[in-house]
Amino acid sequence: MDVENDNSYTAKTNLLIFNYATDEKDQVFAHQIEVVRQLSIKFRKVYVITASRGFGSLPSNVTCIESKWVQGKHFSNSTRLIKNFLGVVLRDKNIVVFSHMTEVQSALVSPLTKFLRMKHIVWYAHASRSLAMNLNKFMLNSIVTSTVGSCPYTGNKVKILGQAIDEKRFKFTIHKIGSPYNFVHIGRTDPSKDINKLMRFVEDVNSMGYESTFTIVGRPSNPKFNFYIEDLYNLRKGFKEPLRVVFREPMERNSVPDFLESFSIFIHAFIGSLDKTLVEATLCGIPVLSINHEYRSIFGCWSNTANSSLEDEFLALIGLSPEELALELKRRRKIAEEQHSLSGWIEKILTILTN
């Protein structure tokens, strides 16, 4: 089924988007196709140069070009991307460029966008610096990011937008907390996610006498991290007491809200930028236990202690009365709606793109 716009175009320029996947079934980048759809409402013509084109319909005013970006193929990737870029801008110079999570692709074309005096904006939400961004930042008009701590760069070019989550898809329910505690983590199973720390935490909870299960949803973002899954399997085998850990393959993003309904607590140990899954769990009304500084700075801690451990957070959480828990979950949902909604994100990025 095609997606149709209402022809209420307000932008004076056309739009070129670089992204990794225009595919609503992608494990990591499924949200990028929705961003394309939402932005296309305001631009008469939208071009998308994507590394991968998969499932999902696009509006009739969107032209999608698959660059077939392949990990490790630096020369062929670069030449194909620049060829695709030139193919667009040589026939349509009235363009503003938005690089959505694609700082490497952005760095390849930014000398050209600078020379052609095209506005060029990059979404960058990583706590660490990258070589591409270090080289690229001087040629960009703006760097947009989710939170203050999700971007290592500062200055007038940096704009804070929040995360882009369609809150209407996440039904809010006050989840009852009690034994057995069904913990869940959704996301990439990369070493940086410290899932081994989460498994040890669940083992500690069990050893304290609280019956628990742990479901891990996801796969490594890169084959070079496949060893980490084996490490997690071996870790489970090494526990003294049986630990019920279930490993599941990634699911479509549209399935996440319903899937989360069967769990009581979302756990998370990544130190870095604000992960979308934390906000999604919060929108569902699931208590989040995380040591992520960005999440804590926005939503708070259960123990009201800045550097508390996951164990401290868990004990503080289960010590709340049902009324106290409900009030806190509602407060966090409101923050998520106000600061991380898709509609708010689109409004902010449109202002930057069109002004």
mmCIF file of C-alpha atoms in Angstrom:
data_model
loop_
_atom_site.group_PDB
_atom_site.id
_atom_site.type_symbol
_atom_site.label_atom_id
_atom_site.label_comp_id
_atom_site.label_asym_id
_atom_site.label_seq_id
_atom_site.Cartn_x
_atom_site.Cartn_y
_atom_site.Cartn_z
ATOM 1 C CA MET A 1 0.000 0.000 0.000
ATOM 2 C CA ASP A 2 1.440 3.372 -1.016
ATOM 3 C CA VAL A 3 1.737 6.208 1.469
ATOM 4 C CA GLU A 4 0.202 9.427 0.220
ATOM 5 C CA ASN A 5 0.856 12.962 1.421
ATOM 6 C CA ASP A 6 -1.706 15.717 1.808
ATOM 7 C CA ASN A 7 0.376 18.052 -0.441
ATOM 8 C CA SER A 8 0.708 20.645 2.344
ATOM 9 C CA TYR A 9 4.345 21.313 1.467
ATOM 10 C CA THR A 10 5.861 24.249 3.361
ATOM 11 C CA ALA A 11 9.615 23.919 2.739
ATOM 12 C CA LYS A 12 11.137 26.073 -0.001
ATOM 13 C CA THR A 13 13.855 23.518 -0.727
ATOM 14 C CA ASN A 14 13.881 19.814 -1.487
ATOM 15 C CA LEU A 15 15.456 17.322 0.898
ATOM 16 C CA LEU A 16 18.217 14.726 0.562
ATOM 17 C CA ILE A 17 18.481 12.174 3.378
ATOM 18 C CA PHE A 18 21.351 9.774 3.972
ATOM 19 C CA ASN A 19 20.464 6.805 6.175
ATOM 20 C CA TYR A 20 21.552 3.236 6.900
ATOM 21 C CA ALA A 21 18.279 1.410 6.296
ATOM 22 C CA THR A 22 14.966 2.308 4.723
ATOM 23 C CA ASP A 23 13.395 -0.831 6.126
ATOM 24 C CA GLU A 24 10.720 -1.062 8.806
ATOM 25 C CA LYS A 25 11.894 -4.587 9.744
ATOM 26 C CA ASP A 26 15.518 -3.653 10.423
ATOM 27 C CA GLN A 27 16.710 -4.514 13.944
ATOM 28 C CA VAL A 28 18.487 -1.220 14.586
ATOM 29 C CA PHE A 29 17.309 1.315 12.009
ATOM 30 C CA ALA A 30 13.601 0.544 11.565
ATOM 31 C CA HIS A 31 12.697 4.034 12.774
ATOM 32 C CA GLN A 32 14.544 5.682 9.882
ATOM 33 C CA ILE A 33 11.807 4.913 7.354
ATOM 34 C CA GLU A 34 9.237 6.621 9.572
ATOM 35 C CA VAL A 35 11.437 9.714 9.745
ATOM 36 C CA VAL A 36 11.504 9.749 5.926
ATOM 37 C CA ARG A 37 7.707 9.481 5.819
ATOM 38 C CA GLN A 38 7.181 12.268 8.330
ATOM 39 C CA LEU A 39 9.650 14.667 6.723
ATOM 40 C CA SER A 40 8.244 14.003 3.252
ATOM 41 C CA ILE A 41 4.996 15.695 4.294
ATOM 42 C CA LYS A 42 6.710 19.094 4.314
ATOM 43 C CA PHE A 43 9.005 18.782 1.286
ATOM 44 C CA ARG A 44 7.837 18.677 -2.308
ATOM 45 C CA LYS A 45 10.621 16.286 -3.257
ATOM 46 C CA VAL A 46 12.665 13.965 -1.027
ATOM 47 C CA TYR A 47 15.649 11.887 -2.113
ATOM 48 C CA VAL A 48 16.938 9.085 0.129
ATOM 49 C CA ILE A 49 20.375 7.565 -0.367
ATOM 50 C CA THR A 50 20.243 4.478 1.815
ATOM 51 C CA ALA A 51 22.669 1.660 2.532
ATOM 52 C CA SER A 52 19.805 -0.845 2.475
ATOM 53 C CA ARG A 53 16.280 -0.712 1.059
ATOM 54 C CA GLY A 54 13.949 -3.306 2.554
ATOM 55 C CA PHE A 55 10.320 -3.509 3.637
ATOM 56 C CA GLY A 56 7.907 -0.597 3.934
ATOM 57 C CA SER A 57 6.095 1.722 1.550
ATOM 58 C CA LEU A 58 7.137 5.310 0.879
ATOM 59 C CA PRO A 59 5.193 8.404 -0.229
ATOM 60 C CA SER A 60 5.025 9.134 -3.946
ATOM 61 C CA ASN A 61 7.272 12.212 -3.611
ATOM 62 C CA VAL A 62 10.176 10.119 -2.240
ATOM 63 C CA THR A 63 12.908 8.737 -4.506
ATOM 64 C CA CYS A 64 14.947 6.028 -2.772
ATOM 65 C CA ILE A 65 18.432 5.160 -4.055
ATOM 66 C CA GLU A 66 20.162 2.094 -2.588
ATOM 67 C CA SER A 67 23.906 2.646 -2.302
ATOM 68 C CA LYS A 68 24.570 -0.980 -1.242
ATOM 69 C CA TRP A 69 26.989 0.062 1.495
ATOM 70 C CA VAL A 70 29.082 -2.987 2.463
ATOM 71 C CA GLN A 71 31.052 -3.208 5.702
ATOM 72 C CA GLY A 72 34.801 -2.958 5.018
ATOM 73 C CA LYS A 73 34.539 -2.063 1.307
ATOM 74 C CA HIS A 74 35.818 1.479 1.764
ATOM 75 C CA PHE A 75 36.765 2.434 -1.788
ATOM 76 C CA SER A 76 33.716 0.978 -3.563
ATOM 77 C CA ASN A 77 31.398 2.326 -0.868
ATOM 78 C CA SER A 78 32.847 5.818 -1.213
ATOM 79 C CA THR A 79 32.777 5.954 -4.998
ATOM 80 C CA ARG A 80 29.199 4.635 -5.203
ATOM 81 C CA LEU A 81 27.996 7.079 -2.576
ATOM 82 C CA ILE A 82 29.581 10.121 -4.234
ATOM 83 C CA LYS A 83 28.246 8.998 -7.624
ATOM 84 C CA ASN A 84 24.739 8.708 -6.153
ATOM 85 C CA PHE A 85 25.072 12.092 -4.456
ATOM 86 C CA LEU A 86 26.229 13.823 -7.633
ATOM 87 C CA GLY A 87 23.440 12.141 -9.569
ATOM 88 C CA VAL A 88 20.949 13.912 -7.297
ATOM 89 C CA VAL A 89 22.511 17.354 -6.876
ATOM 90 C CA LEU A 90 23.456 17.840 -10.544
ATOM 91 C CA ARG A 91 19.789 17.675 -11.494
ATOM 92 C CA ASP A 92 18.375 19.366 -8.375
ATOM 93 C CA LYS A 93 20.532 22.000 -6.648
ATOM 94 C CA ASN A 94 17.688 23.309 -4.483
ATOM 95 C CA ILE A 95 18.454 20.840 -1.713
ATOM 96 C CA VAL A 96 19.149 20.672 2.005
ATOM 97 C CA VAL A 97 21.025 17.577 3.243
ATOM 98 C CA PHE A 98 20.202 15.556 6.370
ATOM 99 C CA SER A 99 22.593 12.754 7.355
ATOM 100 C CA HIS A 100 20.638 10.536 9.742
ATOM 101 C CA MET A 101 23.111 8.555 11.891
ATOM 102 C CA THR A 102 25.517 8.442 8.912
ATOM 103 C CA GLU A 103 28.539 10.490 9.920
ATOM 104 C CA VAL A 104 30.913 8.577 7.612
ATOM 105 C CA GLN A 105 28.712 9.144 4.550
ATOM 106 C CA SER A 106 28.295 12.748 5.645
ATOM 107 C CA ALA A 107 32.058 13.262 5.855
ATOM 108 C CA LEU A 108 32.467 11.946 2.306
ATOM 109 C CA VAL A 109 30.079 14.504 0.793
ATOM 110 C CA SER A 110 30.513 17.462 3.170
ATOM 111 C CA PRO A 111 33.333 19.083 1.118
ATOM 112 C CA LEU A 112 30.925 19.056 -1.829
ATOM 113 C CA THR A 113 27.966 20.394 0.167
ATOM 114 C CA LYS A 114 30.228 23.139 1.527
ATOM 115 C CA PHE A 115 31.455 24.036 -1.971
ATOM 116 C CA LEU A 116 27.892 23.999 -3.361
ATOM 117 C CA ARG A 117 26.653 26.030 -0.344
ATOM 118 C CA MET A 118 24.084 23.405 0.611
ATOM 119 C CA LYS A 119 22.838 23.306 4.171
ATOM 120 C CA HIS A 120 24.063 20.059 5.733
ATOM 121 C CA ILE A 121 22.855 18.686 9.084
ATOM 122 C CA VAL A 122 24.018 15.485 10.804
ATOM 123 C CA TRP A 123 22.309 13.436 13.515
ATOM 124 C CA TYR A 124 25.025 12.185 15.896
ATOM 125 C CA ALA A 125 24.095 10.500 19.175
ATOM 126 C CA HIS A 126 27.233 8.842 20.544
ATOM 127 C CA ALA A 127 29.049 9.763 23.728
ATOM 128 C CA SER A 128 32.442 9.191 22.071
ATOM 129 C CA ARG A 129 34.081 11.152 19.258
ATOM 130 C CA SER A 130 34.638 9.635 15.827
ATOM 131 C CA LEU A 131 37.312 10.374 13.242
ATOM 132 C CA ALA A 132 34.636 11.133 10.634
ATOM 133 C CA MET A 133 32.944 13.690 12.867
ATOM 134 C CA ASN A 134 36.240 15.240 13.945
ATOM 135 C CA LEU A 135 36.982 15.949 10.284
ATOM 136 C CA ASN A 136 33.425 16.763 9.350
ATOM 137 C CA LYS A 137 32.215 19.127 12.078
ATOM 138 C CA PHE A 138 33.824 22.221 10.543
ATOM 139 C CA MET A 139 31.887 21.833 7.285
ATOM 140 C CA LEU A 140 28.448 21.196 8.788
ATOM 141 C CA ASN A 141 25.723 23.724 9.504
ATOM 142 C CA SER A 142 24.373 21.834 12.509
ATOM 143 C CA ILE A 143 24.893 18.685 14.575
ATOM 144 C CA VAL A 144 21.645 17.388 16.052
ATOM 145 C CA THR A 145 21.545 14.890 18.899
ATOM 146 C CA SER A 146 19.231 13.369 21.500
ATOM 147 C CA THR A 147 20.577 14.679 24.831
ATOM 148 C CA VAL A 148 23.441 16.821 26.112
ATOM 149 C CA GLY A 149 25.476 13.796 27.190
ATOM 150 C CA SER A 150 24.791 11.903 23.943
ATOM 151 C CA CYS A 151 27.166 14.081 21.930
ATOM 152 C CA PRO A 152 30.795 14.938 22.791
ATOM 153 C CA TYR A 153 30.764 18.070 20.644
ATOM 154 C CA THR A 154 29.680 21.461 21.944
ATOM 155 C CA GLY A 155 28.992 24.914 20.595
ATOM 156 C CA ASN A 156 26.309 26.789 18.712
ATOM 157 C CA LYS A 157 26.140 24.151 15.994
ATOM 158 C CA VAL A 158 24.901 21.469 18.399
ATOM 159 C CA LYS A 159 21.104 21.208 18.823
ATOM 160 C CA ILE A 160 19.287 18.951 21.308
ATOM 161 C CA LEU A 161 16.166 17.252 19.906
ATOM 162 C CA GLY A 162 15.427 14.266 22.159
ATOM 163 C CA GLN A 163 14.678 10.799 20.762
ATOM 164 C CA ALA A 164 12.121 10.281 17.976
ATOM 165 C CA ILE A 165 9.580 7.761 19.309
ATOM 166 C CA ASP A 166 5.946 7.448 18.263
ATOM 167 C CA GLU A 167 4.480 7.361 21.756
ATOM 168 C CA LYS A 168 1.016 6.421 20.461
ATOM 169 C CA ARG A 169 2.330 2.930 19.680
ATOM 170 C CA PHE A 170 3.260 2.305 23.314
ATOM 171 C CA LYS A 171 0.267 1.571 25.500
ATOM 172 C CA PHE A 172 0.865 2.695 29.090
ATOM 173 C CA THR A 173 0.127 0.066 31.729
ATOM 174 C CA ILE A 174 1.095 0.055 35.394
ATOM 175 C CA HIS A 175 3.049 -3.178 35.640
ATOM 176 C CA LYS A 176 2.738 -5.150 38.845
ATOM 177 C CA ILE A 177 6.053 -6.036 40.423
ATOM 178 C CA GLY A 178 6.490 -9.231 42.408
ATOM 179 C CA SER A 179 8.048 -12.666 42.398
ATOM 180 C CA PRO A 180 8.954 -14.046 39.979
ATOM 181 C CA TYR A 181 10.670 -10.942 38.584
ATOM 182 C CA ASN A 182 10.739 -11.152 34.802
ATOM 183 C CA PHE A 183 13.665 -9.037 33.622
ATOM 184 C CA VAL A 184 14.170 -8.132 29.966
ATOM 185 C CA HIS A 185 16.775 -6.416 27.786
ATOM 186 C CA ILE A 186 16.181 -5.481 24.133
ATOM 187 C CA GLY A 187 18.970 -4.258 21.882
ATOM 188 C CA ARG A 188 22.228 -5.200 20.257
ATOM 189 C CA THR A 189 24.173 -7.953 21.999
ATOM 190 C CA ASP A 190 27.490 -6.137 21.654
ATOM 191 C CA PRO A 191 30.216 -6.044 24.335
ATOM 192 C CA SER A 192 29.506 -2.337 24.945
ATOM 193 C CA LYS A 193 26.029 -3.245 26.226
ATOM 194 C CA ASP A 194 27.558 -5.099 29.214
ATOM 195 C CA ILE A 195 24.914 -7.837 29.175
ATOM 196 C CA ASN A 196 27.286 -10.002 31.192
ATOM 197 C CA LYS A 197 26.872 -7.447 33.993
ATOM 198 C CA LEU A 198 23.090 -7.777 33.706
ATOM 199 C CA MET A 199 23.309 -11.572 33.957
ATOM 200 C CA ARG A 200 25.398 -11.284 37.126
ATOM 201 C CA PHE A 201 22.879 -8.808 38.521
ATOM 202 C CA VAL A 202 20.007 -11.254 37.928
ATOM 203 C CA GLU A 203 22.079 -13.996 39.568
ATOM 204 C CA ASP A 204 22.559 -11.698 42.591
ATOM 205 C CA VAL A 205 18.813 -11.061 42.752
ATOM 206 C CA ASN A 206 18.191 -14.806 42.741
ATOM 207 C CA SER A 207 20.783 -15.339 45.452
ATOM 208 C CA MET A 208 18.973 -12.746 47.595
ATOM 209 C CA GLY A 209 15.908 -14.968 47.487
ATOM 210 C CA TYR A 210 13.959 -13.209 44.730
ATOM 211 C CA GLU A 211 12.980 -15.676 42.023
ATOM 212 C CA SER A 212 13.842 -14.183 38.640
ATOM 213 C CA THR A 213 14.052 -14.814 34.918
ATOM 214 C CA PHE A 214 15.976 -12.878 32.275
ATOM 215 C CA THR A 215 15.129 -12.592 28.561
ATOM 216 C CA ILE A 216 17.760 -11.159 26.200
ATOM 217 C CA VAL A 217 16.450 -9.998 22.818
ATOM 218 C CA GLY A 218 18.846 -9.116 20.016
ATOM 219 C CA ARG A 219 21.907 -10.107 18.070
ATOM 220 C CA PRO A 220 25.362 -8.557 17.534
ATOM 221 C CA SER A 221 25.460 -5.506 15.274
ATOM 222 C CA ASN A 222 28.540 -6.914 13.533
ATOM 223 C CA PRO A 223 29.746 -10.495 12.946
ATOM 224 C CA LYS A 224 32.997 -9.613 14.724
ATOM 225 C CA PHE A 225 30.992 -9.559 17.972
ATOM 226 C CA ASN A 226 29.592 -13.089 17.581
ATOM 227 C CA PHE A 227 32.106 -14.249 20.182
ATOM 228 C CA TYR A 228 30.211 -12.230 22.779
ATOM 229 C CA ILE A 229 27.093 -14.415 22.489
ATOM 230 C CA GLU A 230 29.262 -17.472 23.157
ATOM 231 C CA ASP A 231 30.749 -15.697 26.170
ATOM 232 C CA LEU A 232 27.237 -15.096 27.518
ATOM 233 C CA TYR A 233 26.283 -18.759 27.025
ATOM 234 C CA ASN A 234 29.434 -19.816 28.873
ATOM 235 C CA LEU A 235 28.736 -17.329 31.650
ATOM 236 C CA ARG A 236 25.288 -18.836 32.171
ATOM 237 C CA LYS A 237 26.805 -22.327 32.409
ATOM 238 C CA GLY A 238 29.256 -21.135 35.055
ATOM 239 C CA PHE A 239 26.693 -19.869 37.576
ATOM 240 C CA LYS A 240 26.443 -21.905 40.790
ATOM 241 C CA GLU A 241 22.656 -21.732 40.885
ATOM 242 C CA PRO A 242 20.459 -22.409 37.826
ATOM 243 C CA LEU A 243 19.653 -19.107 36.122
ATOM 244 C CA ARG A 244 16.733 -18.988 33.744
ATOM 245 C CA VAL A 245 18.101 -16.955 30.859
ATOM 246 C CA VAL A 246 16.356 -16.986 27.484
ATOM 247 C CA PHE A 247 18.063 -15.708 24.323
ATOM 248 C CA ARG A 248 15.737 -14.475 21.572
ATOM 249 C CA GLU A 249 16.308 -13.249 18.051
ATOM 250 C CA PRO A 250 15.442 -9.610 17.246
ATOM 251 C CA MET A 251 11.852 -8.772 16.436
ATOM 252 C CA GLU A 252 10.191 -6.177 14.254
ATOM 253 C CA ARG A 253 9.984 -2.783 15.969
ATOM 254 C CA ASN A 254 6.201 -2.810 15.708
ATOM 255 C CA SER A 255 6.119 -5.960 17.862
ATOM 256 C CA VAL A 256 8.082 -4.460 20.771
ATOM 257 C CA PRO A 257 5.152 -2.776 22.656
ATOM 258 C CA ASP A 258 3.091 -5.996 22.836
ATOM 259 C CA PHE A 259 6.161 -8.081 23.661
ATOM 260 C CA LEU A 260 7.070 -5.872 26.610
ATOM 261 C CA GLU A 261 3.656 -6.446 28.212
ATOM 262 C CA SER A 262 4.765 -9.810 29.632
ATOM 263 C CA PHE A 263 7.755 -8.416 31.571
ATOM 264 C CA SER A 264 7.999 -6.597 34.865
ATOM 265 C CA ILE A 265 11.381 -4.792 34.744
ATOM 266 C CA PHE A 266 13.662 -3.581 31.921
ATOM 267 C CA ILE A 267 17.377 -3.720 32.797
ATOM 268 C CA HIS A 268 20.231 -1.947 31.069
ATOM 269 C CA ALA A 269 23.960 -1.385 31.661
ATOM 270 C CA PHE A 270 25.228 0.612 28.683
ATOM 271 C CA ILE A 271 27.348 3.640 29.580
ATOM 272 C CA GLY A 272 27.026 6.178 26.803
ATOM 273 C CA SER A 273 24.256 7.887 24.866
ATOM 274 C CA LEU A 274 20.547 7.458 25.630
ATOM 275 C CA ASP A 275 19.215 4.228 24.076
ATOM 276 C CA LYS A 276 15.760 4.401 22.472
ATOM 277 C CA THR A 277 14.697 1.148 24.142
ATOM 278 C CA LEU A 278 14.924 2.778 27.577
ATOM 279 C CA VAL A 279 12.427 5.449 26.557
ATOM 280 C CA GLU A 280 10.175 2.879 24.867
ATOM 281 C CA ALA A 281 10.040 0.762 28.039
ATOM 282 C CA THR A 282 9.292 3.900 30.059
ATOM 283 C CA LEU A 283 6.422 4.783 27.712
ATOM 284 C CA CYS A 284 4.974 1.290 28.314
ATOM 285 C CA GLY A 285 5.013 1.779 32.087
ATOM 286 C CA ILE A 286 7.736 -0.792 32.715
ATOM 287 C CA PRO A 287 10.169 0.196 35.478
ATOM 288 C CA VAL A 288 13.683 0.691 34.078
ATOM 289 C CA LEU A 289 16.802 -0.195 36.057
ATOM 290 C CA SER A 290 19.800 1.369 34.361
ATOM 291 C CA ILE A 291 23.219 2.760 35.191
ATOM 292 C CA ASN A 292 23.063 4.934 32.054
ATOM 293 C CA HIS A 293 23.853 8.506 33.122
ATOM 294 C CA GLU A 294 21.692 10.088 30.428
ATOM 295 C CA TYR A 295 18.619 8.107 31.453
ATOM 296 C CA ARG A 296 19.154 8.889 35.116
ATOM 297 C CA SER A 297 19.700 12.600 34.497
ATOM 298 C CA ILE A 298 16.373 12.827 32.652
ATOM 299 C CA PHE A 299 14.131 10.376 34.498
ATOM 300 C CA GLY A 300 15.809 9.990 37.897
ATOM 301 C CA CYS A 301 16.825 7.042 40.075
ATOM 302 C CA TRP A 302 14.666 4.747 42.173
ATOM 303 C CA SER A 303 17.091 5.070 45.086
ATOM 304 C CA ASN A 304 17.583 8.848 44.630
ATOM 305 C CA THR A 305 21.332 8.189 44.686
ATOM 306 C CA ALA A 306 23.307 9.289 41.636
ATOM 307 C CA ASN A 307 25.854 6.457 41.589
ATOM 308 C CA SER A 308 23.697 3.623 42.914
ATOM 309 C CA SER A 309 24.207 0.084 41.637
ATOM 310 C CA LEU A 310 21.577 -1.995 39.861
ATOM 311 C CA GLU A 311 21.130 -3.951 43.108
ATOM 312 C CA ASP A 312 20.485 -0.714 45.029
ATOM 313 C CA GLU A 313 18.001 0.416 42.385
ATOM 314 C CA PHE A 314 16.178 -2.919 42.491
ATOM 315 C CA LEU A 315 15.799 -2.883 46.282
ATOM 316 C CA ALA A 316 14.551 0.711 46.202
ATOM 317 C CA LEU A 317 12.060 -0.150 43.448
ATOM 318 C CA ILE A 318 10.501 -3.147 45.188
ATOM 319 C CA GLY A 319 10.308 -1.129 48.406
ATOM 320 C CA LEU A 320 7.775 1.286 46.878
ATOM 321 C CA SER A 321 4.078 0.987 47.611
ATOM 322 C CA PRO A 322 1.775 0.369 44.595
ATOM 323 C CA GLU A 323 0.612 3.994 44.836
ATOM 324 C CA GLU A 324 4.163 5.372 44.897
ATOM 325 C CA LEU A 325 5.156 3.172 41.960
ATOM 326 C CA ALA A 326 2.155 4.255 39.882
ATOM 327 C CA LEU A 327 2.868 7.955 40.491
ATOM 328 C CA GLU A 328 6.525 7.589 39.517
ATOM 329 C CA LEU A 329 5.769 5.588 36.368
ATOM 330 C CA LYS A 330 3.222 8.216 35.278
ATOM 331 C CA ARG A 331 5.743 10.992 35.934
ATOM 332 C CA ARG A 332 8.345 9.239 33.775
ATOM 333 C CA ARG A 333 5.844 8.582 30.978
ATOM 334 C CA LYS A 334 4.994 12.290 30.903
ATOM 335 C CA ILE A 335 8.679 13.232 30.591
ATOM 336 C CA ALA A 336 9.093 10.736 27.747
ATOM 337 C CA GLU A 337 6.093 12.182 25.900
ATOM 338 C CA GLU A 338 7.234 15.778 26.355
ATOM 339 C CA GLN A 339 10.913 15.307 25.483
ATOM 340 C CA HIS A 340 11.126 12.274 23.183
ATOM 341 C CA SER A 341 8.038 12.127 20.978
ATOM 342 C CA LEU A 342 8.331 11.643 17.228
ATOM 343 C CA SER A 343 6.059 14.614 16.534
ATOM 344 C CA GLY A 344 8.179 16.928 18.693
ATOM 345 C CA TRP A 345 11.378 15.637 17.094
ATOM 346 C CA ILE A 346 10.036 16.197 13.582
ATOM 347 C CA GLU A 347 8.935 19.723 14.452
ATOM 348 C CA LYS A 348 12.400 20.581 15.804
ATOM 349 C CA ILE A 349 14.341 19.062 12.907
ATOM 350 C CA LEU A 350 12.065 20.788 10.388
ATOM 351 C CA THR A 351 12.814 24.136 12.008
ATOM 352 C CA ILE A 352 16.552 23.509 11.643
ATOM 353 C CA LEU A 353 16.268 22.194 8.082
ATOM 354 C CA THR A 354 14.062 24.975 6.743
ATOM 355 C CA ASN A 355 15.314 28.106 8.565
#
